[in-house]
């Protein structure tokens, strides 16, 4: 076997890390590519967990797409149950824990793809039996098993994961309570005009919403019997905490690597960190927000896969002048809540205001398609656009049908710098079962003043 010319080490074997590994071996056949993964599985898609819990599918192995053996066939050495505990940048050495053994290994080029972990609120009682979070495969297996034996579940936090968990529990016939600290649901992603419909949908399904309330303690002897918020005590059998994530980067603190305030590794548009020969991508890293024009923290599988692949290319290139440059993220994302679907892209009004942008908004309600075709329903669309140039900066859409895939068209519009006038005349497809002659996106563009 020919001797390898460089050793690429990747820390973390899920979306970002395995995308990078797969690309790196294709780009540079002479490179040795090694992945260290702390857990026992790789290529795990956590996005499936709420649907597994909600019984959309039964075989949990669907969520881990590839095995280490499959990657070995492609020329990638994957070492599971290997946790990197230290990076010595000056000597390009890693300290890796495997069981009781502590291994030292060299790298020429390093990628950090260690993802994120759930943030647990600073309250008493989280150690009680019946308190769950949902991040790893094992969390999903345990939660699904536990809910089988209970009647009432309380979910803390109404972000994407919290809402998906609520939906799963409703599907499983549970009585569900959702506690949210803010005054409305999913406040970081959607403005009030959109999130209010999600609230109605959940209330109509019998979900008890405690808005503007903070969890203060989980109650019970050894197992959960209730929760206490800043406004009262409530009985429950099980608690699922969905209060956000934080980057897994504490093991890097002594390296002096540049981080955002929340610990996300700052990367440039080529995925390079502030350290020599070290790249990063995914939930452990920042990502360039192309509307805000700055690095942001957007922990999504979409960005992790794209940046992971880009880093895989760049880290393996012999000639770094050929390095690929990322076009930026729009934070495009979506969620399904019972009969409703909602999508967003670019900036919300809340973000535009926070960034001091000179913006205007328009909110309209229209129909998903022509009235004589079955299933016509409302679509709500909010556009955020530059007050002077009318360039579209953000969009949010919600409805029972056709809202989420339309948001992708608006992501393209934003990425291309389109104005509301151009959107108003954009040639979107029409046939009665799919749209109206003037699609809801045309209408919004035309009424934006
Ligand atoms: C329930 C749920 C639903 C989601 N739904 C969606 C969705 O619908 N759409 C979407 O876009 N995103 C979704 N996401 C987010 C998405 O799963 C993440 O953005 C994505 O997994 C990030 O991939 P990653 O490779 O950066 O990190 P991770 O998937 O977190 O993987 C990082 C890996 O690194 C390993 N690791 C950490 N530290 C070390 C170390 N020191 N040494 C070795 N290994 C280490 C970890 O064990 C882990 O396996 C969801 C997440 C969850 C939890």
PDB file of N, CA, C and O in Angstrom, residues 227-294:
ATOM      1  N   UNK A 227     -44.318  19.727  38.376  1.00  0.00           N
ATOM      2  CA  UNK A 227     -43.324  20.791  38.156  1.00  0.00           C
ATOM      3  C   UNK A 227     -43.764  22.027  38.928  1.00  0.00           C
ATOM      4  O   UNK A 227     -44.945  22.204  39.219  1.00  0.00           O
ATOM      5  N   UNK A 228     -42.784  22.867  39.232  1.00  0.00           N
ATOM      6  CA  UNK A 228     -43.116  24.190  39.771  1.00  0.00           C
ATOM      7  C   UNK A 228     -42.573  25.233  38.804  1.00  0.00           C
ATOM      8  O   UNK A 228     -41.424  25.156  38.366  1.00  0.00           O
ATOM      9  N   UNK A 229     -43.438  26.195  38.447  1.00  0.00           N
ATOM     10  CA  UNK A 229     -42.973  27.327  37.636  1.00  0.00           C
ATOM     11  C   UNK A 229     -43.008  28.566  38.529  1.00  0.00           C
ATOM     12  O   UNK A 229     -43.365  28.471  39.704  1.00  0.00           O
ATOM     13  N   UNK A 230     -42.670  29.706  37.960  1.00  0.00           N
ATOM     14  CA  UNK A 230     -42.735  30.946  38.746  1.00  0.00           C
ATOM     15  C   UNK A 230     -44.184  31.349  39.050  1.00  0.00           C
ATOM     16  O   UNK A 230     -44.418  32.306  39.755  1.00  0.00           O
ATOM     17  N   UNK A 231     -45.142  30.579  38.498  1.00  0.00           N
ATOM     18  CA  UNK A 231     -46.538  30.958  38.750  1.00  0.00           C
ATOM     19  C   UNK A 231     -47.393  29.868  39.402  1.00  0.00           C
ATOM     20  O   UNK A 231     -48.580  30.057  39.624  1.00  0.00           O
ATOM     21  N   UNK A 232     -46.830  28.693  39.638  1.00  0.00           N
ATOM     22  CA  UNK A 232     -47.654  27.680  40.297  1.00  0.00           C
ATOM     23  C   UNK A 232     -47.060  26.292  40.206  1.00  0.00           C
ATOM     24  O   UNK A 232     -45.987  26.085  39.631  1.00  0.00           O
ATOM     25  N   UNK A 233     -47.781  25.332  40.807  1.00  0.00           N
ATOM     26  CA  UNK A 233     -47.364  23.932  40.769  1.00  0.00           C
ATOM     27  C   UNK A 233     -48.360  23.136  39.943  1.00  0.00           C
ATOM     28  O   UNK A 233     -49.573  23.372  40.035  1.00  0.00           O
ATOM     29  N   UNK A 234     -47.864  22.183  39.176  1.00  0.00           N
ATOM     30  CA  UNK A 234     -48.709  21.429  38.254  1.00  0.00           C
ATOM     31  C   UNK A 234     -48.293  19.958  38.302  1.00  0.00           C
ATOM     32  O   UNK A 234     -47.097  19.653  38.218  1.00  0.00           O
ATOM     33  N   UNK A 235     -49.281  19.083  38.361  1.00  0.00           N
ATOM     34  CA  UNK A 235     -48.980  17.645  38.387  1.00  0.00           C
ATOM     35  C   UNK A 235     -48.616  17.152  36.988  1.00  0.00           C
ATOM     36  O   UNK A 235     -49.147  17.646  35.986  1.00  0.00           O
ATOM     37  N   UNK A 236     -47.702  16.214  36.921  1.00  0.00           N
ATOM     38  CA  UNK A 236     -47.355  15.572  35.641  1.00  0.00           C
ATOM     39  C   UNK A 236     -46.625  14.267  35.929  1.00  0.00           C
ATOM     40  O   UNK A 236     -46.110  14.067  37.033  1.00  0.00           O
ATOM     41  N   UNK A 237     -46.561  13.381  34.932  1.00  0.00           N
ATOM     42  CA  UNK A 237     -45.890  12.090  35.138  1.00  0.00           C
ATOM     43  C   UNK A 237     -44.467  12.070  34.574  1.00  0.00           C
ATOM     44  O   UNK A 237     -43.641  11.245  34.958  1.00  0.00           O
ATOM     45  N   UNK A 238     -44.208  12.961  33.620  1.00  0.00           N
ATOM     46  CA  UNK A 238     -42.927  12.879  32.908  1.00  0.00           C
ATOM     47  C   UNK A 238     -42.605  14.274  32.359  1.00  0.00           C
ATOM     48  O   UNK A 238     -43.512  15.016  31.975  1.00  0.00           O
ATOM     49  N   UNK A 239     -41.324  14.612  32.322  1.00  0.00           N
ATOM     50  CA  UNK A 239     -40.906  15.942  31.850  1.00  0.00           C
ATOM     51  C   UNK A 239     -39.878  15.784  30.726  1.00  0.00           C
ATOM     52  O   UNK A 239     -38.927  15.005  30.866  1.00  0.00           O
ATOM     53  N   UNK A 240     -40.088  16.485  29.633  1.00  0.00           N
ATOM     54  CA  UNK A 240     -39.097  16.483  28.547  1.00  0.00           C
ATOM     55  C   UNK A 240     -38.554  17.908  28.406  1.00  0.00           C
ATOM     56  O   UNK A 240     -39.306  18.841  28.159  1.00  0.00           O
ATOM     57  N   UNK A 241     -37.240  18.025  28.568  1.00  0.00           N
ATOM     58  CA  UNK A 241     -36.604  19.346  28.527  1.00  0.00           C
ATOM     59  C   UNK A 241     -36.094  19.619  27.110  1.00  0.00           C
ATOM     60  O   UNK A 241     -35.257  18.870  26.589  1.00  0.00           O
ATOM     61  N   UNK A 242     -36.584  20.689  26.525  1.00  0.00           N
ATOM     62  CA  UNK A 242     -36.167  21.070  25.155  1.00  0.00           C
ATOM     63  C   UNK A 242     -35.826  22.549  25.158  1.00  0.00           C
ATOM     64  O   UNK A 242     -36.504  23.361  24.513  1.00  0.00           O
ATOM     65  N   UNK A 243     -34.799  22.918  25.906  1.00  0.00           N
ATOM     66  CA  UNK A 243     -34.523  24.338  26.110  1.00  0.00           C
ATOM     67  C   UNK A 243     -33.247  24.796  25.387  1.00  0.00           C
ATOM     68  O   UNK A 243     -32.554  25.697  25.847  1.00  0.00           O
ATOM     69  N   UNK A 244     -32.958  24.177  24.261  1.00  0.00           N
ATOM     70  CA  UNK A 244     -31.850  24.671  23.433  1.00  0.00           C
ATOM     71  C   UNK A 244     -30.589  23.842  23.548  1.00  0.00           C
ATOM     72  O   UNK A 244     -30.536  22.867  24.315  1.00  0.00           O
ATOM     73  N   UNK A 245     -29.583  24.227  22.765  1.00  0.00           N
ATOM     74  CA  UNK A 245     -28.328  23.474  22.748  1.00  0.00           C
ATOM     75  C   UNK A 245     -27.127  24.413  22.887  1.00  0.00           C
ATOM     76  O   UNK A 245     -27.226  25.602  22.606  1.00  0.00           O
ATOM     77  N   UNK A 246     -26.021  23.820  23.319  1.00  0.00           N
ATOM     78  CA  UNK A 246     -24.771  24.583  23.404  1.00  0.00           C
ATOM     79  C   UNK A 246     -23.654  23.769  22.746  1.00  0.00           C
ATOM     80  O   UNK A 246     -23.640  22.525  22.828  1.00  0.00           O
ATOM     81  N   UNK A 247     -22.699  24.446  22.089  1.00  0.00           N
ATOM     82  CA  UNK A 247     -21.632  23.728  21.367  1.00  0.00           C
ATOM     83  C   UNK A 247     -20.748  22.896  22.299  1.00  0.00           C
ATOM     84  O   UNK A 247     -20.457  23.329  23.421  1.00  0.00           O
ATOM     85  N   UNK A 248     -20.342  21.715  21.823  1.00  0.00           N
ATOM     86  CA  UNK A 248     -19.438  20.848  22.594  1.00  0.00           C
ATOM     87  C   UNK A 248     -17.989  21.286  22.346  1.00  0.00           C
ATOM     88  O   UNK A 248     -17.266  20.678  21.553  1.00  0.00           O
ATOM     89  N   UNK A 249     -17.591  22.342  23.013  1.00  0.00           N
ATOM     90  CA  UNK A 249     -16.255  22.883  22.734  1.00  0.00           C
ATOM     91  C   UNK A 249     -15.431  23.141  23.986  1.00  0.00           C
ATOM     92  O   UNK A 249     -14.337  23.706  23.882  1.00  0.00           O
ATOM     93  N   UNK A 250     -15.925  22.718  25.164  1.00  0.00           N
ATOM     94  CA  UNK A 250     -15.163  23.048  26.378  1.00  0.00           C
ATOM     95  C   UNK A 250     -13.772  22.398  26.370  1.00  0.00           C
ATOM     96  O   UNK A 250     -12.830  22.956  26.896  1.00  0.00           O
ATOM     97  N   UNK A 251     -13.639  21.233  25.709  1.00  0.00           N
ATOM     98  CA  UNK A 251     -12.331  20.548  25.697  1.00  0.00           C
ATOM     99  C   UNK A 251     -11.293  21.334  24.887  1.00  0.00           C
ATOM    100  O   UNK A 251     -10.113  20.995  24.894  1.00  0.00           O
ATOM    101  N   UNK A 252     -11.729  22.404  24.215  1.00  0.00           N
ATOM    102  CA  UNK A 252     -10.810  23.188  23.381  1.00  0.00           C
ATOM    103  C   UNK A 252     -10.358  24.487  24.048  1.00  0.00           C
ATOM    104  O   UNK A 252      -9.573  25.237  23.468  1.00  0.00           O
ATOM    105  N   UNK A 253     -10.915  24.750  25.242  1.00  0.00           N
ATOM    106  CA  UNK A 253     -10.689  26.076  25.813  1.00  0.00           C
ATOM    107  C   UNK A 253      -9.210  26.444  25.960  1.00  0.00           C
ATOM    108  O   UNK A 253      -8.827  27.583  25.708  1.00  0.00           O
ATOM    109  N   UNK A 254      -8.373  25.465  26.313  1.00  0.00           N
ATOM    110  CA  UNK A 254      -6.948  25.778  26.521  1.00  0.00           C
ATOM    111  C   UNK A 254      -6.219  26.069  25.208  1.00  0.00           C
ATOM    112  O   UNK A 254      -5.084  26.538  25.211  1.00  0.00           O
ATOM    113  N   UNK A 255      -6.861  25.808  24.066  1.00  0.00           N
ATOM    114  CA  UNK A 255      -6.186  26.037  22.782  1.00  0.00           C
ATOM    115  C   UNK A 255      -6.222  27.504  22.364  1.00  0.00           C
ATOM    116  O   UNK A 255      -5.506  27.899  21.445  1.00  0.00           O
ATOM    117  N   UNK A 256      -7.092  28.295  23.007  1.00  0.00           N
ATOM    118  CA  UNK A 256      -7.210  29.704  22.622  1.00  0.00           C
ATOM    119  C   UNK A 256      -7.961  29.905  21.323  1.00  0.00           C
ATOM    120  O   UNK A 256      -7.941  30.982  20.730  1.00  0.00           O
ATOM    121  N   UNK A 257      -8.665  28.884  20.854  1.00  0.00           N
ATOM    122  CA  UNK A 257      -9.417  28.998  19.603  1.00  0.00           C
ATOM    123  C   UNK A 257     -10.498  30.081  19.762  1.00  0.00           C
ATOM    124  O   UNK A 257     -11.098  30.216  20.826  1.00  0.00           O
ATOM    125  N   UNK A 258     -10.729  30.860  18.703  1.00  0.00           N
ATOM    126  CA  UNK A 258     -11.714  31.939  18.782  1.00  0.00           C
ATOM    127  C   UNK A 258     -13.132  31.362  18.797  1.00  0.00           C
ATOM    128  O   UNK A 258     -13.461  30.494  17.976  1.00  0.00           O
ATOM    129  N   UNK A 259     -13.937  31.859  19.719  1.00  0.00           N
ATOM    130  CA  UNK A 259     -15.314  31.363  19.858  1.00  0.00           C
ATOM    131  C   UNK A 259     -16.288  32.532  19.952  1.00  0.00           C
ATOM    132  O   UNK A 259     -15.917  33.626  20.373  1.00  0.00           O
ATOM    133  N   UNK A 260     -17.540  32.270  19.588  1.00  0.00           N
ATOM    134  CA  UNK A 260     -18.616  33.215  19.873  1.00  0.00           C
ATOM    135  C   UNK A 260     -18.914  33.156  21.378  1.00  0.00           C
ATOM    136  O   UNK A 260     -18.412  32.266  22.076  1.00  0.00           O
ATOM    137  N   UNK A 261     -19.776  34.038  21.853  1.00  0.00           N
ATOM    138  CA  UNK A 261     -20.102  34.092  23.281  1.00  0.00           C
ATOM    139  C   UNK A 261     -20.657  32.789  23.826  1.00  0.00           C
ATOM    140  O   UNK A 261     -20.473  32.470  24.999  1.00  0.00           O
ATOM    141  N   UNK A 262     -21.315  32.003  22.991  1.00  0.00           N
ATOM    142  CA  UNK A 262     -21.933  30.746  23.477  1.00  0.00           C
ATOM    143  C   UNK A 262     -20.993  29.553  23.352  1.00  0.00           C
ATOM    144  O   UNK A 262     -21.397  28.416  23.589  1.00  0.00           O
ATOM    145  N   UNK A 263     -19.747  29.805  22.915  1.00  0.00           N
ATOM    146  CA  UNK A 263     -18.785  28.710  22.796  1.00  0.00           C
ATOM    147  C   UNK A 263     -18.703  28.106  21.401  1.00  0.00           C
ATOM    148  O   UNK A 263     -17.968  27.135  21.192  1.00  0.00           O
ATOM    149  N   UNK A 264     -19.428  28.656  20.437  1.00  0.00           N
ATOM    150  CA  UNK A 264     -19.328  28.140  19.063  1.00  0.00           C
ATOM    151  C   UNK A 264     -18.002  28.596  18.444  1.00  0.00           C
ATOM    152  O   UNK A 264     -17.630  29.767  18.561  1.00  0.00           O
ATOM    153  N   UNK A 265     -17.324  27.679  17.783  1.00  0.00           N
ATOM    154  CA  UNK A 265     -16.030  27.994  17.176  1.00  0.00           C
ATOM    155  C   UNK A 265     -16.264  28.926  15.978  1.00  0.00           C
ATOM    156  O   UNK A 265     -17.096  28.643  15.111  1.00  0.00           O
ATOM    157  N   UNK A 266     -15.523  30.018  15.946  1.00  0.00           N
ATOM    158  CA  UNK A 266     -15.669  30.953  14.823  1.00  0.00           C
ATOM    159  C   UNK A 266     -14.921  30.385  13.614  1.00  0.00           C
ATOM    160  O   UNK A 266     -13.743  30.018  13.717  1.00  0.00           O
ATOM    161  N   UNK A 267     -15.632  30.282  12.495  1.00  0.00           N
ATOM    162  CA  UNK A 267     -14.984  29.828  11.257  1.00  0.00           C
ATOM    163  C   UNK A 267     -15.172  30.875  10.167  1.00  0.00           C
ATOM    164  O   UNK A 267     -16.127  31.643  10.189  1.00  0.00           O
ATOM    165  N   UNK A 268     -14.237  30.859   9.202  1.00  0.00           N
ATOM    166  CA  UNK A 268     -14.394  31.766   8.062  1.00  0.00           C
ATOM    167  C   UNK A 268     -15.211  31.062   6.977  1.00  0.00           C
ATOM    168  O   UNK A 268     -15.712  29.941   7.177  1.00  0.00           O
ATOM    169  N   UNK A 269     -15.329  31.687   5.824  1.00  0.00           N
ATOM    170  CA  UNK A 269     -16.195  31.130   4.777  1.00  0.00           C
ATOM    171  C   UNK A 269     -15.631  29.842   4.168  1.00  0.00           C
ATOM    172  O   UNK A 269     -16.305  29.157   3.420  1.00  0.00           O
ATOM    173  N   UNK A 270     -14.370  29.530   4.507  1.00  0.00           N
ATOM    174  CA  UNK A 270     -13.801  28.263   4.031  1.00  0.00           C
ATOM    175  C   UNK A 270     -13.779  27.210   5.136  1.00  0.00           C
ATOM    176  O   UNK A 270     -13.211  26.138   4.958  1.00  0.00           O
ATOM    177  N   UNK A 271     -14.394  27.550   6.263  1.00  0.00           N
ATOM    178  CA  UNK A 271     -14.473  26.594   7.372  1.00  0.00           C
ATOM    179  C   UNK A 271     -13.241  26.560   8.244  1.00  0.00           C
ATOM    180  O   UNK A 271     -13.109  25.683   9.104  1.00  0.00           O
ATOM    181  N   UNK A 272     -12.317  27.507   8.052  1.00  0.00           N
ATOM    182  CA  UNK A 272     -11.092  27.532   8.859  1.00  0.00           C
ATOM    183  C   UNK A 272     -11.342  28.204  10.199  1.00  0.00           C
ATOM    184  O   UNK A 272     -12.054  29.201  10.270  1.00  0.00           O
ATOM    185  N   UNK A 273     -10.742  27.675  11.243  1.00  0.00           N
ATOM    186  CA  UNK A 273     -10.817  28.305  12.565  1.00  0.00           C
ATOM    187  C   UNK A 273      -9.642  29.273  12.719  1.00  0.00           C
ATOM    188  O   UNK A 273      -8.836  29.431  11.798  1.00  0.00           O
ATOM    189  N   UNK A 274      -9.527  29.867  13.906  1.00  0.00           N
ATOM    190  CA  UNK A 274      -8.406  30.789  14.137  1.00  0.00           C
ATOM    191  C   UNK A 274      -7.094  30.032  14.370  1.00  0.00           C
ATOM    192  O   UNK A 274      -6.032  30.655  14.449  1.00  0.00           O
ATOM    193  N   UNK A 275      -7.124  28.710  14.492  1.00  0.00           N
ATOM    194  CA  UNK A 275      -5.901  27.928  14.725  1.00  0.00           C
ATOM    195  C   UNK A 275      -5.354  27.385  13.401  1.00  0.00           C
ATOM    196  O   UNK A 275      -6.136  27.048  12.507  1.00  0.00           O
ATOM    197  N   UNK A 276      -4.027  27.277  13.281  1.00  0.00           N
ATOM    198  CA  UNK A 276      -3.453  26.772  12.027  1.00  0.00           C
ATOM    199  C   UNK A 276      -3.838  25.304  11.781  1.00  0.00           C
ATOM    200  O   UNK A 276      -3.824  24.486  12.711  1.00  0.00           O
ATOM    201  N   UNK A 277      -4.202  24.998  10.546  1.00  0.00           N
ATOM    202  CA  UNK A 277      -4.545  23.630  10.125  1.00  0.00           C
ATOM    203  C   UNK A 277      -5.701  23.015  10.906  1.00  0.00           C
ATOM    204  O   UNK A 277      -5.789  21.791  11.054  1.00  0.00           O
ATOM    205  N   UNK A 278      -6.597  23.872  11.397  1.00  0.00           N
ATOM    206  CA  UNK A 278      -7.781  23.372  12.103  1.00  0.00           C
ATOM    207  C   UNK A 278      -9.035  23.987  11.474  1.00  0.00           C
ATOM    208  O   UNK A 278      -9.154  25.205  11.372  1.00  0.00           O
ATOM    209  N   UNK A 279      -9.943  23.113  11.043  1.00  0.00           N
ATOM    210  CA  UNK A 279     -11.228  23.526  10.476  1.00  0.00           C
ATOM    211  C   UNK A 279     -12.343  23.090  11.440  1.00  0.00           C
ATOM    212  O   UNK A 279     -12.123  22.245  12.309  1.00  0.00           O
ATOM    213  N   UNK A 280     -13.547  23.641  11.233  1.00  0.00           N
ATOM    214  CA  UNK A 280     -14.690  23.194  12.055  1.00  0.00           C
ATOM    215  C   UNK A 280     -15.973  23.406  11.274  1.00  0.00           C
ATOM    216  O   UNK A 280     -16.037  24.238  10.367  1.00  0.00           O
ATOM    217  N   UNK A 281     -17.001  22.638  11.630  1.00  0.00           N
ATOM    218  CA  UNK A 281     -18.313  22.798  10.993  1.00  0.00           C
ATOM    219  C   UNK A 281     -19.379  22.132  11.846  1.00  0.00           C
ATOM    220  O   UNK A 281     -19.079  21.268  12.670  1.00  0.00           O
ATOM    221  N   UNK A 282     -20.629  22.543  11.605  1.00  0.00           N
ATOM    222  CA  UNK A 282     -21.763  21.921  12.288  1.00  0.00           C
ATOM    223  C   UNK A 282     -22.152  22.663  13.557  1.00  0.00           C
ATOM    224  O   UNK A 282     -21.813  23.839  13.734  1.00  0.00           O
ATOM    225  N   UNK A 283     -22.834  21.947  14.439  1.00  0.00           N
ATOM    226  CA  UNK A 283     -23.396  22.580  15.640  1.00  0.00           C
ATOM    227  C   UNK A 283     -22.343  23.077  16.625  1.00  0.00           C
ATOM    228  O   UNK A 283     -22.682  23.779  17.577  1.00  0.00           O
ATOM    229  N   UNK A 284     -21.074  22.696  16.424  1.00  0.00           N
ATOM    230  CA  UNK A 284     -20.026  23.197  17.322  1.00  0.00           C
ATOM    231  C   UNK A 284     -19.464  24.524  16.831  1.00  0.00           C
ATOM    232  O   UNK A 284     -18.620  25.125  17.489  1.00  0.00           O
ATOM    233  N   UNK A 285     -19.912  24.975  15.656  1.00  0.00           N
ATOM    234  CA  UNK A 285     -19.258  26.125  15.013  1.00  0.00           C
ATOM    235  C   UNK A 285     -20.261  27.199  14.611  1.00  0.00           C
ATOM    236  O   UNK A 285     -21.472  26.962  14.548  1.00  0.00           O
ATOM    237  N   UNK A 286     -19.719  28.354  14.314  1.00  0.00           N
ATOM    238  CA  UNK A 286     -20.547  29.435  13.765  1.00  0.00           C
ATOM    239  C   UNK A 286     -20.796  29.164  12.282  1.00  0.00           C
ATOM    240  O   UNK A 286     -20.171  28.292  11.679  1.00  0.00           O
ATOM    241  N   UNK A 287     -21.710  29.942  11.724  1.00  0.00           N
ATOM    242  CA  UNK A 287     -21.965  29.857  10.286  1.00  0.00           C
ATOM    243  C   UNK A 287     -22.271  31.286   9.827  1.00  0.00           C
ATOM    244  O   UNK A 287     -22.859  32.071  10.578  1.00  0.00           O
ATOM    245  N   UNK A 288     -21.845  31.614   8.611  1.00  0.00           N
ATOM    246  CA  UNK A 288     -22.037  32.973   8.104  1.00  0.00           C
ATOM    247  C   UNK A 288     -23.494  33.186   7.712  1.00  0.00           C
ATOM    248  O   UNK A 288     -24.043  32.443   6.899  1.00  0.00           O
ATOM    249  N   UNK A 289     -24.132  34.198   8.322  1.00  0.00           N
ATOM    250  CA  UNK A 289     -25.524  34.529   7.989  1.00  0.00           C
ATOM    251  C   UNK A 289     -25.486  35.579   6.885  1.00  0.00           C
ATOM    252  O   UNK A 289     -25.039  36.703   7.104  1.00  0.00           O
ATOM    253  N   UNK A 290     -25.967  35.216   5.705  1.00  0.00           N
ATOM    254  CA  UNK A 290     -25.729  36.119   4.578  1.00  0.00           C
ATOM    255  C   UNK A 290     -26.602  37.366   4.594  1.00  0.00           C
ATOM    256  O   UNK A 290     -26.232  38.357   3.976  1.00  0.00           O
ATOM    257  N   UNK A 291     -27.733  37.376   5.292  1.00  0.00           N
ATOM    258  CA  UNK A 291     -28.517  38.620   5.378  1.00  0.00           C
ATOM    259  C   UNK A 291     -27.930  39.537   6.454  1.00  0.00           C
ATOM    260  O   UNK A 291     -27.752  40.736   6.241  1.00  0.00           O
ATOM    261  N   UNK A 292     -27.590  38.962   7.591  1.00  0.00           N
ATOM    262  CA  UNK A 292     -27.037  39.774   8.678  1.00  0.00           C
ATOM    263  C   UNK A 292     -25.590  40.180   8.406  1.00  0.00           C
ATOM    264  O   UNK A 292     -25.080  41.125   8.999  1.00  0.00           O
ATOM    265  N   UNK A 293     -24.917  39.433   7.510  1.00  0.00           N
ATOM    266  CA  UNK A 293     -23.525  39.752   7.191  1.00  0.00           C
ATOM    267  C   UNK A 293     -22.602  39.538   8.370  1.00  0.00           C
ATOM    268  O   UNK A 293     -21.660  40.309   8.592  1.00  0.00           O
ATOM    269  N   UNK A 294     -22.849  38.507   9.122  1.00  0.00           N
ATOM    270  CA  UNK A 294     -21.981  38.209  10.269  1.00  0.00           C
ATOM    271  C   UNK A 294     -22.099  36.733  10.629  1.00  0.00           C
ATOM    272  O   UNK A 294     -23.030  36.047  10.183  1.00  0.00           O
TER     273      UNK A 294
END
